Coordinates of C-alpha atoms and ligand atoms in Angstrom, one line a residue:
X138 CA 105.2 84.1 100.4
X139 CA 105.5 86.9 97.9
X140 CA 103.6 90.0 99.1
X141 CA 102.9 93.6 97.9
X142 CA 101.9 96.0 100.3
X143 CA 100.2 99.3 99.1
X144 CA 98.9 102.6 100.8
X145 CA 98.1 106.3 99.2
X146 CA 98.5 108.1 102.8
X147 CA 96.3 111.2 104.2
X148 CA 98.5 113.7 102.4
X149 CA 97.4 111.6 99.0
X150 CA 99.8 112.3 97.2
X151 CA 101.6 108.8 95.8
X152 CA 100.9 105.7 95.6
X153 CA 103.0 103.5 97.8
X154 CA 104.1 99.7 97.1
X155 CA 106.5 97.5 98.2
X156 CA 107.3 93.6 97.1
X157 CA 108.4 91.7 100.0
X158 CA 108.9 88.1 100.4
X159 CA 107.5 86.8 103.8
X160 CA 109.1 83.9 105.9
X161 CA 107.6 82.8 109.6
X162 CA 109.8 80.8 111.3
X163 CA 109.7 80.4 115.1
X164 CA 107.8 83.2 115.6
X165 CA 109.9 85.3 113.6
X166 CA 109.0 87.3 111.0
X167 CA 111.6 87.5 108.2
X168 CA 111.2 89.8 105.5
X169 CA 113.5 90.6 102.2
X170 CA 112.8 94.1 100.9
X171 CA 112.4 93.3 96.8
X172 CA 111.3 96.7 95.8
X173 CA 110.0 99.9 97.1
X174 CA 108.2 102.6 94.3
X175 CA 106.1 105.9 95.0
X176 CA 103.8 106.6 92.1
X177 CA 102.4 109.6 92.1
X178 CA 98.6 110.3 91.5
X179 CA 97.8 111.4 87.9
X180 CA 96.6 115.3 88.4
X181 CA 93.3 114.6 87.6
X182 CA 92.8 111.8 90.7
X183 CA 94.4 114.0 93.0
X184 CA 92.2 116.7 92.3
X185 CA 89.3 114.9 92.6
X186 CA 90.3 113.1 96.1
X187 CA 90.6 117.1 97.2
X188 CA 87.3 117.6 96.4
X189 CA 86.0 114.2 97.2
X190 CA 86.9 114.9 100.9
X191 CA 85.2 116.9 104.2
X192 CA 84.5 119.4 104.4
X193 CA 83.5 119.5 100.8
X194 CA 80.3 118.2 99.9
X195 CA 80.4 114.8 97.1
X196 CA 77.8 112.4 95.1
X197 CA 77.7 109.2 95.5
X198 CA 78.6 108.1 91.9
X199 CA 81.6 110.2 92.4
X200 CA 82.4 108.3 94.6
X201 CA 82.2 105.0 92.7
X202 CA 84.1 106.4 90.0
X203 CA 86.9 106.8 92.0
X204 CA 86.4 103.5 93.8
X205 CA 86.8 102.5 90.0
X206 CA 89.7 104.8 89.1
X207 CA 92.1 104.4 92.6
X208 CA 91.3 100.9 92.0
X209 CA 92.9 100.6 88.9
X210 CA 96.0 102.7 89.5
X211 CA 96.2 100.7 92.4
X212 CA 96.2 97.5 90.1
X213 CA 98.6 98.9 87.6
X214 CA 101.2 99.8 90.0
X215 CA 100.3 96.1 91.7
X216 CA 100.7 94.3 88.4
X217 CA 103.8 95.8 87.8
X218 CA 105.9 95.7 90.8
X219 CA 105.2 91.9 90.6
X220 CA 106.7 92.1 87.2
X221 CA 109.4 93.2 88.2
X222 CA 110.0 91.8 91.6
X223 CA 108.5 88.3 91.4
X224 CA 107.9 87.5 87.7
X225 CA 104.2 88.6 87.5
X226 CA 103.9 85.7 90.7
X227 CA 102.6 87.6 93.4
X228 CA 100.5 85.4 96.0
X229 CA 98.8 88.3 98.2
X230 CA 98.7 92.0 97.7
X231 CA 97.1 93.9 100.6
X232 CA 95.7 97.1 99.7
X233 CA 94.9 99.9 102.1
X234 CA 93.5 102.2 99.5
X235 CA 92.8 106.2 100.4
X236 CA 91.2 107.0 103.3
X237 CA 88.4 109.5 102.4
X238 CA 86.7 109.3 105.9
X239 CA 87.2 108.5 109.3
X240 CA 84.4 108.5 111.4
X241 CA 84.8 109.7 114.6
X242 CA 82.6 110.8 117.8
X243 CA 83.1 111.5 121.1
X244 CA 86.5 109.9 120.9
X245 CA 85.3 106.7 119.7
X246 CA 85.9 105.6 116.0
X247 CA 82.2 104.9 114.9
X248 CA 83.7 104.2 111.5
X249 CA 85.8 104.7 108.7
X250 CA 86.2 104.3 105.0
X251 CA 89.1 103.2 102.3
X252 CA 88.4 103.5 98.7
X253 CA 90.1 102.0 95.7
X254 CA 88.1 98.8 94.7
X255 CA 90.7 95.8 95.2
X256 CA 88.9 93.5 92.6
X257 CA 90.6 95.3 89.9
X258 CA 93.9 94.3 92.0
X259 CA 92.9 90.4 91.8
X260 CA 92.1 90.9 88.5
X261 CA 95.5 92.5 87.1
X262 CA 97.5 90.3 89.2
X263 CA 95.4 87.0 90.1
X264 CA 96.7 87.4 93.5
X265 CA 94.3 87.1 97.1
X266 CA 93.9 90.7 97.7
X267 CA 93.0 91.6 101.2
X268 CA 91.5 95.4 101.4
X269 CA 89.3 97.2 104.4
X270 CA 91.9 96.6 106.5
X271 CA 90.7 98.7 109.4
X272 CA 86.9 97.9 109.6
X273 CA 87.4 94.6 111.4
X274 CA 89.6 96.9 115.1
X275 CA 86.5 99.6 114.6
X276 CA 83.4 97.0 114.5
X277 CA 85.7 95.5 117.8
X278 CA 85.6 98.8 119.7
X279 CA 88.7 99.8 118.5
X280 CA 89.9 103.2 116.4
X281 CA 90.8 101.2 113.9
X282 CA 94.5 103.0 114.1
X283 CA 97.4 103.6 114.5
X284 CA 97.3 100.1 112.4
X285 CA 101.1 100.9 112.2
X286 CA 101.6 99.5 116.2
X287 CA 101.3 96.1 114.8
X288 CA 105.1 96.6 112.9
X289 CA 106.2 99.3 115.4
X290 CA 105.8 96.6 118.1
X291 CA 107.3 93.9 116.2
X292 CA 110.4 96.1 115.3
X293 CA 111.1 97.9 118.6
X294 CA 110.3 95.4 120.9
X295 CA 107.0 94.6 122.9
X296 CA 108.8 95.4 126.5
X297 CA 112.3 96.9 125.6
X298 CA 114.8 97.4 128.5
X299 CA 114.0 101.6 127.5
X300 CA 111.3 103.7 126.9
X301 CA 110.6 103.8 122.8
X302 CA 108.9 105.7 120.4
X303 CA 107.7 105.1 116.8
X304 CA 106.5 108.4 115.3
X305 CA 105.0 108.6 111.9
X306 CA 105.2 112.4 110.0
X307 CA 102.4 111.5 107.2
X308 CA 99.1 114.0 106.8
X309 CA 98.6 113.1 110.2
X310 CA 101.6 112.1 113.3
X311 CA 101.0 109.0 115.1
X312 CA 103.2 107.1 117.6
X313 CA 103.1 104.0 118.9
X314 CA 105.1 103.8 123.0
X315 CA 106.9 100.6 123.9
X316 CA 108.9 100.6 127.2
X317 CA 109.8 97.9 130.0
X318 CA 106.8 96.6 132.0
X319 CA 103.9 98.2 130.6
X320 CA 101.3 97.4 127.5
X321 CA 102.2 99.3 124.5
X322 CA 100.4 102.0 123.3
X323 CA 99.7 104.3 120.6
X324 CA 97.7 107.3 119.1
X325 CA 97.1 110.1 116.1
X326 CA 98.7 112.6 117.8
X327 CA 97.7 115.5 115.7
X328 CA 98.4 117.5 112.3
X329 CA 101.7 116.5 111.0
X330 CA 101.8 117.8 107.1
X331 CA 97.8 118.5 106.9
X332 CA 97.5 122.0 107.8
X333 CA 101.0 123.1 106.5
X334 CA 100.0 121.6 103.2
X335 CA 96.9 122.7 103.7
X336 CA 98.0 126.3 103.7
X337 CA 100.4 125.9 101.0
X338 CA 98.3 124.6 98.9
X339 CA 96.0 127.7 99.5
X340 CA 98.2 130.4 99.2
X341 CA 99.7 129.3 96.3
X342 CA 96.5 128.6 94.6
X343 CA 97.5 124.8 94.0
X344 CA 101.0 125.5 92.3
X345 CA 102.7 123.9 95.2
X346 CA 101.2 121.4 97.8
X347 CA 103.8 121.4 100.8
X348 CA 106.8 123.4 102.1
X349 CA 109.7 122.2 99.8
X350 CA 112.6 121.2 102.8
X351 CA 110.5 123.5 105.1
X352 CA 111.9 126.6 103.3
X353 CA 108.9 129.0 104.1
X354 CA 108.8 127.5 107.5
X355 CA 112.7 128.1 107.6
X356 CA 112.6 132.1 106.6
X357 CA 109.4 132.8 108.6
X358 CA 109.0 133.5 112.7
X359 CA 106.5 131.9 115.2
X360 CA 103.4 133.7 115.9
X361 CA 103.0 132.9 119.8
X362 CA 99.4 134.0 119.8
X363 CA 98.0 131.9 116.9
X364 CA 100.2 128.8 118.2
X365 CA 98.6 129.2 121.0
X366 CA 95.2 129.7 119.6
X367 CA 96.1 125.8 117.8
X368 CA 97.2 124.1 120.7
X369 CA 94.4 125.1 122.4
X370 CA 92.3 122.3 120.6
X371 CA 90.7 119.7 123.1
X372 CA 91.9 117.0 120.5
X373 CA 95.7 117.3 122.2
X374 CA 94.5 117.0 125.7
X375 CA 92.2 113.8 125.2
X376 CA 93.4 110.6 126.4
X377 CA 94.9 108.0 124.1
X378 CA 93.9 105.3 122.5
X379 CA 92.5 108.5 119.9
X380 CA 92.5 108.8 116.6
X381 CA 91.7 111.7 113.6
X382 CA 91.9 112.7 110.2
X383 CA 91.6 115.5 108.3
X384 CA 87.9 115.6 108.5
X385 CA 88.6 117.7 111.9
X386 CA 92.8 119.1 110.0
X387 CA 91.5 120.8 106.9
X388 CA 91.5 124.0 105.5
X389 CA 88.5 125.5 107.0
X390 CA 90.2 124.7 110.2
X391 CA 93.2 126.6 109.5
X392 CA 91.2 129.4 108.4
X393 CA 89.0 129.1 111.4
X394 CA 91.7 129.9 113.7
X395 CA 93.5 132.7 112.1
X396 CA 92.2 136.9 112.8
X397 CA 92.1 139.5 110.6
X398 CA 95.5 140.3 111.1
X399 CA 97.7 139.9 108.1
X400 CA 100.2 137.1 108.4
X401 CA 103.1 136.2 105.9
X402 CA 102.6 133.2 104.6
X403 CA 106.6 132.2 105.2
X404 CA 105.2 133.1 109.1
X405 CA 101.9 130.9 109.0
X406 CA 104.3 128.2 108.0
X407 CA 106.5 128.6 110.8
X408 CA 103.8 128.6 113.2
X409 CA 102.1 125.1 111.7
X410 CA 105.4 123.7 111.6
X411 CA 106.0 124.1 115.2
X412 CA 102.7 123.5 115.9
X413 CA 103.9 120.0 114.5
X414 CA 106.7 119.7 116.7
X415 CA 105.3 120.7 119.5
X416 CA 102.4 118.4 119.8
X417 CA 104.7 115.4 118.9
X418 CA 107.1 116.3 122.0
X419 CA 104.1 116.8 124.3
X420 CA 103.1 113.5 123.1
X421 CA 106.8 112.0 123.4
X422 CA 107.4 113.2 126.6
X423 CA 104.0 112.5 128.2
X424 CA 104.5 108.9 127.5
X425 CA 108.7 109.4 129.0
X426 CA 110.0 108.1 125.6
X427 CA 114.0 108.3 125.3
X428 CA 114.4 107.0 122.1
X429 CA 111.9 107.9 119.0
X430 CA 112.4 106.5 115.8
X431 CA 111.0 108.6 113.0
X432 CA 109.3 107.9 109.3
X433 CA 107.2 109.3 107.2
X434 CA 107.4 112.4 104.4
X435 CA 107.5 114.9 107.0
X436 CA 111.1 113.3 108.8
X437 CA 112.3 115.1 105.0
X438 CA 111.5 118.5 106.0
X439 CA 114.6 119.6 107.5
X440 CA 112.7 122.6 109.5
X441 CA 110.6 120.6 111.1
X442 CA 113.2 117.9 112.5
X443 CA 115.1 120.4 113.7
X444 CA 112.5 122.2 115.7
X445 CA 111.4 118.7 117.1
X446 CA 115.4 118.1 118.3
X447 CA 114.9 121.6 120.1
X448 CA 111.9 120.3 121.8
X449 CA 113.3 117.2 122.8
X450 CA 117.0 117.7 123.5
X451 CA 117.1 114.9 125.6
X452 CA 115.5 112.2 123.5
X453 CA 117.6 110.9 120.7
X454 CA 116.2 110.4 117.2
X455 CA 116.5 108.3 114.5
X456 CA 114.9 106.6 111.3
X457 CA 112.9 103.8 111.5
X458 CA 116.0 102.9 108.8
X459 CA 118.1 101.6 111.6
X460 CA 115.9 98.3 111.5
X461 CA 116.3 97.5 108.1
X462 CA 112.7 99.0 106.7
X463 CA 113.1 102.5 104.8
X464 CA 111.5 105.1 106.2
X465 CA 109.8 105.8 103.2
X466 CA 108.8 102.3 102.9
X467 CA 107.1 101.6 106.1
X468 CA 103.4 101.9 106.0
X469 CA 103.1 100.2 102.6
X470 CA 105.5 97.4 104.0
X471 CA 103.3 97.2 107.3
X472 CA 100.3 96.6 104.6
X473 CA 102.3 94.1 103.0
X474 CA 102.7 92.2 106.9
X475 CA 99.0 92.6 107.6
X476 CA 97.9 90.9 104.2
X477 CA 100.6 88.2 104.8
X478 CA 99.1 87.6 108.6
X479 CA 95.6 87.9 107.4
X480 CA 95.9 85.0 104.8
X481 CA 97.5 83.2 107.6
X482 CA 94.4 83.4 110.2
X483 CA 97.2 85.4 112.5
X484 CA 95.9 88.6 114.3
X485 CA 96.9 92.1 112.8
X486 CA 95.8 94.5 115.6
X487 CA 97.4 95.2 118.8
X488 CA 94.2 95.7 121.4
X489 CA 95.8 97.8 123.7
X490 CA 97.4 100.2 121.0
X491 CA 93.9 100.6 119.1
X492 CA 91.8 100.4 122.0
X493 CA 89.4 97.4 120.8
X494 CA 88.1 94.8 122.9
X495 CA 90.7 92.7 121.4
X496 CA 93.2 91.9 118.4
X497 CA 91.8 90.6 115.3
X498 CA 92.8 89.0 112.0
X499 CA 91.9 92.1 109.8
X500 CA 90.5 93.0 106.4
X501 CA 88.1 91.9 104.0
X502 CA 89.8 88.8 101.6
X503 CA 89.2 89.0 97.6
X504 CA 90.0 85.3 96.8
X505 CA 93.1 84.0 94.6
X506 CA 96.4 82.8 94.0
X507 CA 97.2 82.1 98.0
X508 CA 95.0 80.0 99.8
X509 CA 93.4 81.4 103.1
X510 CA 94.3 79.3 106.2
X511 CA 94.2 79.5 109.3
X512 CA 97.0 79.2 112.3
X513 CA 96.3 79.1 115.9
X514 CA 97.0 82.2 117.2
X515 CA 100.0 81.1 119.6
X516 CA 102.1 80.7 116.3
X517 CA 101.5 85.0 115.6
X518 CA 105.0 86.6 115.6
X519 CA 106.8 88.3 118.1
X520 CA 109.8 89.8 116.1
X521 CA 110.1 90.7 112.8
X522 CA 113.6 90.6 111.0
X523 CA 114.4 92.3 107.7
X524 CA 117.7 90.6 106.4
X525 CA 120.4 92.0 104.7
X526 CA 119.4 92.3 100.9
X527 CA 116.7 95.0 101.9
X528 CA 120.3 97.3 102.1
X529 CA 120.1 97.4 97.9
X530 CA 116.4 97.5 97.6
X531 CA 115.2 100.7 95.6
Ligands
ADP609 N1 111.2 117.4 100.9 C1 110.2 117.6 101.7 N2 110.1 118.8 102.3 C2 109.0 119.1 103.1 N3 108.0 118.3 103.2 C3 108.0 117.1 102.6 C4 109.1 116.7 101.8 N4 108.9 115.4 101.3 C5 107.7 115.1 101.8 N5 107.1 116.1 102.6 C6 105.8 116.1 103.3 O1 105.4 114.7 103.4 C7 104.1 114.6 102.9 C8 103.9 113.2 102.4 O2 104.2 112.3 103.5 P1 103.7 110.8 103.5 O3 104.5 110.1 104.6 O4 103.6 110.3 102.2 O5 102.2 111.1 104.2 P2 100.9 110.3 103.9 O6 101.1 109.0 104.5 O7 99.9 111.1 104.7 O8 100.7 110.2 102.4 C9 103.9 115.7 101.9 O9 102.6 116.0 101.7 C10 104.8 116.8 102.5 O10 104.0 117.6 103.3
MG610 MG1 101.9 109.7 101.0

């Protein structure tokens, strides 16, 4: 089955797609890596998702418009990754869309909402578009994240002879924990990019969004007493299965936290990058993971990676890379597996790792090119296997 798998992350700042063709075959998974692009957001859109989120205040026909507008780029980039990948014959495209809210109280997920309109998808590429991928875990009791556990699972193995990690380094971290006779698990762990672009993004009065290679965070020195001030948020101490956004990581937060003491902005980035680091390694070493495997725009900030091997000197880390997927390609190619499950009737979710009362076939289904049907759940996949041609894939 030819699949494209899209996502705009919680930093929002490209779109992500990947064409993938999909084979199950005794409950194998095998994927070939066609193409991978990251298109960025045209100025104006990404402007307007800033102001479209908490804790600024929106309209509601804002909000359609850019239901409309994320739509479309969505469909553009759809229409022409097929193209190129599988001669304008793309069966299923699963769209995540942008998260502009995830609602969550008392640590239960209550709801949570993905904009970007996938009729304009179906309509650019005549492909069965499934989008609203997380509403189905949430309305089970479920966070309706890390969705990511699904592939993480998959990939590392559902009871590996060692403890192992998946960590993601988007807006927000997340890991998923597999080990040897226990049920996997996984959580948001915290801030991974949001406040450091947060507060670059600030300071430089929008001229730069994040912390080029972790320069500023490089030059600058931790300030103990504001780090501590962070980590001191009840968020890091609460029990997993959890998940956030940046409705609780924004700028008002940041600001919220510091004094009136003047801070160099080359030392507030120090102190959010290890604030980074160390909330992953409390969350890898709580859970006794020995291996982690990393992904995710923040595994290219050199500054950070470091500090997290100096908090973890026992724990070796990798990319996700070393099973076949890109690091940079993951969460648009885990879309791409959950739209190619959906249109199969097979499950998407892992219960334990989201916390709902139990897995579920996900998303909302726009009809076209692939039919819908519908497995028994005892065929759903227990590996998956990218094969060798993802190697050359851009
Ligand atoms: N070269 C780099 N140096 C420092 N940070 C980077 C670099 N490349 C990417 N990032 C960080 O990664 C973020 C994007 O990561 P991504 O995985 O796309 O997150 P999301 O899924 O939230 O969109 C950027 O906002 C930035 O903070
Ligand atoms: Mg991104």
């Amino acid at each position: 089955m030819n699949v494209i798998g899209m996502i705009s992350g919680t930093s929002y700042d490209a779109i992500e797609a990947v064409a993938l063709e999909f084979t199950l075959a005794e409950r194998s998974v095998h994927a070939r890596l066609l193409g991978h692009v990251s298109v960025p957001y045209s100025e104006d859109l990404r402007s307007r998702v800033a102001k479209l989120l908490p804790p600024q205040v929106t309209t509601i026909d804002e909000v359609c418009r850019l239901d409309t507008l994320i739509g479309q780029s969505f469909a553009e980039v759809a229409a022409s990754l097929s193209r190129d990948c599988f001669a304008g014959d793309v069966d299923v495209v699963c769209s995540h869309g942008q998260t502009v809210f995830h609602w969550v109280k008392d640590g239960h997920a209550l709801g949570t909402l993905q904009i970007g309109q996938g009729t304009w998808i179906a309509e650019a590429t005549g492909a069965t578009v499934v989008t609203d991928v997380r509403s189905r875990d949430v309305a089970a009791g479920g966070h309706g994240a890390p969705l990511a556990s699904l592939m993480d699972v998959l990939l590392l193995g559902k009871s590996p002879p060692n403890v192992r990690g998946a960590l993601n380094l988007g807006g927000i971290s997340n890991i998923t924990v597999v080990g040897p006779e226990r049920e996997p698990i996984a959580f948001d762990i915290g801030p991974a990019n949001a406040l450091m672009d947060a507060a670059v993004t600030w300071l430089s009065h929008g001229v730069e969004t994040f912390d080029g290679d972790g320069a500023s965070a490089a030059r600058g020195e931790v300030d103990d007493e504001l780090l501590a001030r962070f980590l001191g948020d009840p968020y890091y101490a609460a029990p997993a299965p959890k998940s956030t956004g940046k409705e609780l990581f924004h700028l008002d937060y940041l600001k919220s936290h510091l004094t009136q003491r003047a801070l160099a902005r080359d030392d507030l980035l120090a102190t959010l990058c290890e604030l980074t680091a160390r909330t992953v390694a409390d969350a890898v070493q709580d859970h006794g993971v020995d291996e982690l495997f990393a992904s995710g725009g923040g595994t290219r900030n050199p500054t950070l990676m470091e500090a997290l091997r100096r908090c973890l000197p026992g724990v070796a880390i990798s990319l996700i890379d070393d099973f076949g997927v890109p690091e940079a390609a993951k969460e648009a190619t885990l879309f791409a597996l959950i739209g190619f499950l959906s249109v199969l009737g097979l499950e998407g979710s892992i219960a334990s790792c989201t916390g709902a009362r139990h897995a579920a076939v996900l998303g909302a289904i726009i009809p076209g090119r692939q039919m819908v049907t519908s497995l028994n759940s005892n065929q759903s996949p227990t590996h998956l296997v990218f094969d060798a041609l993802t190697r050359d894939a851009s």
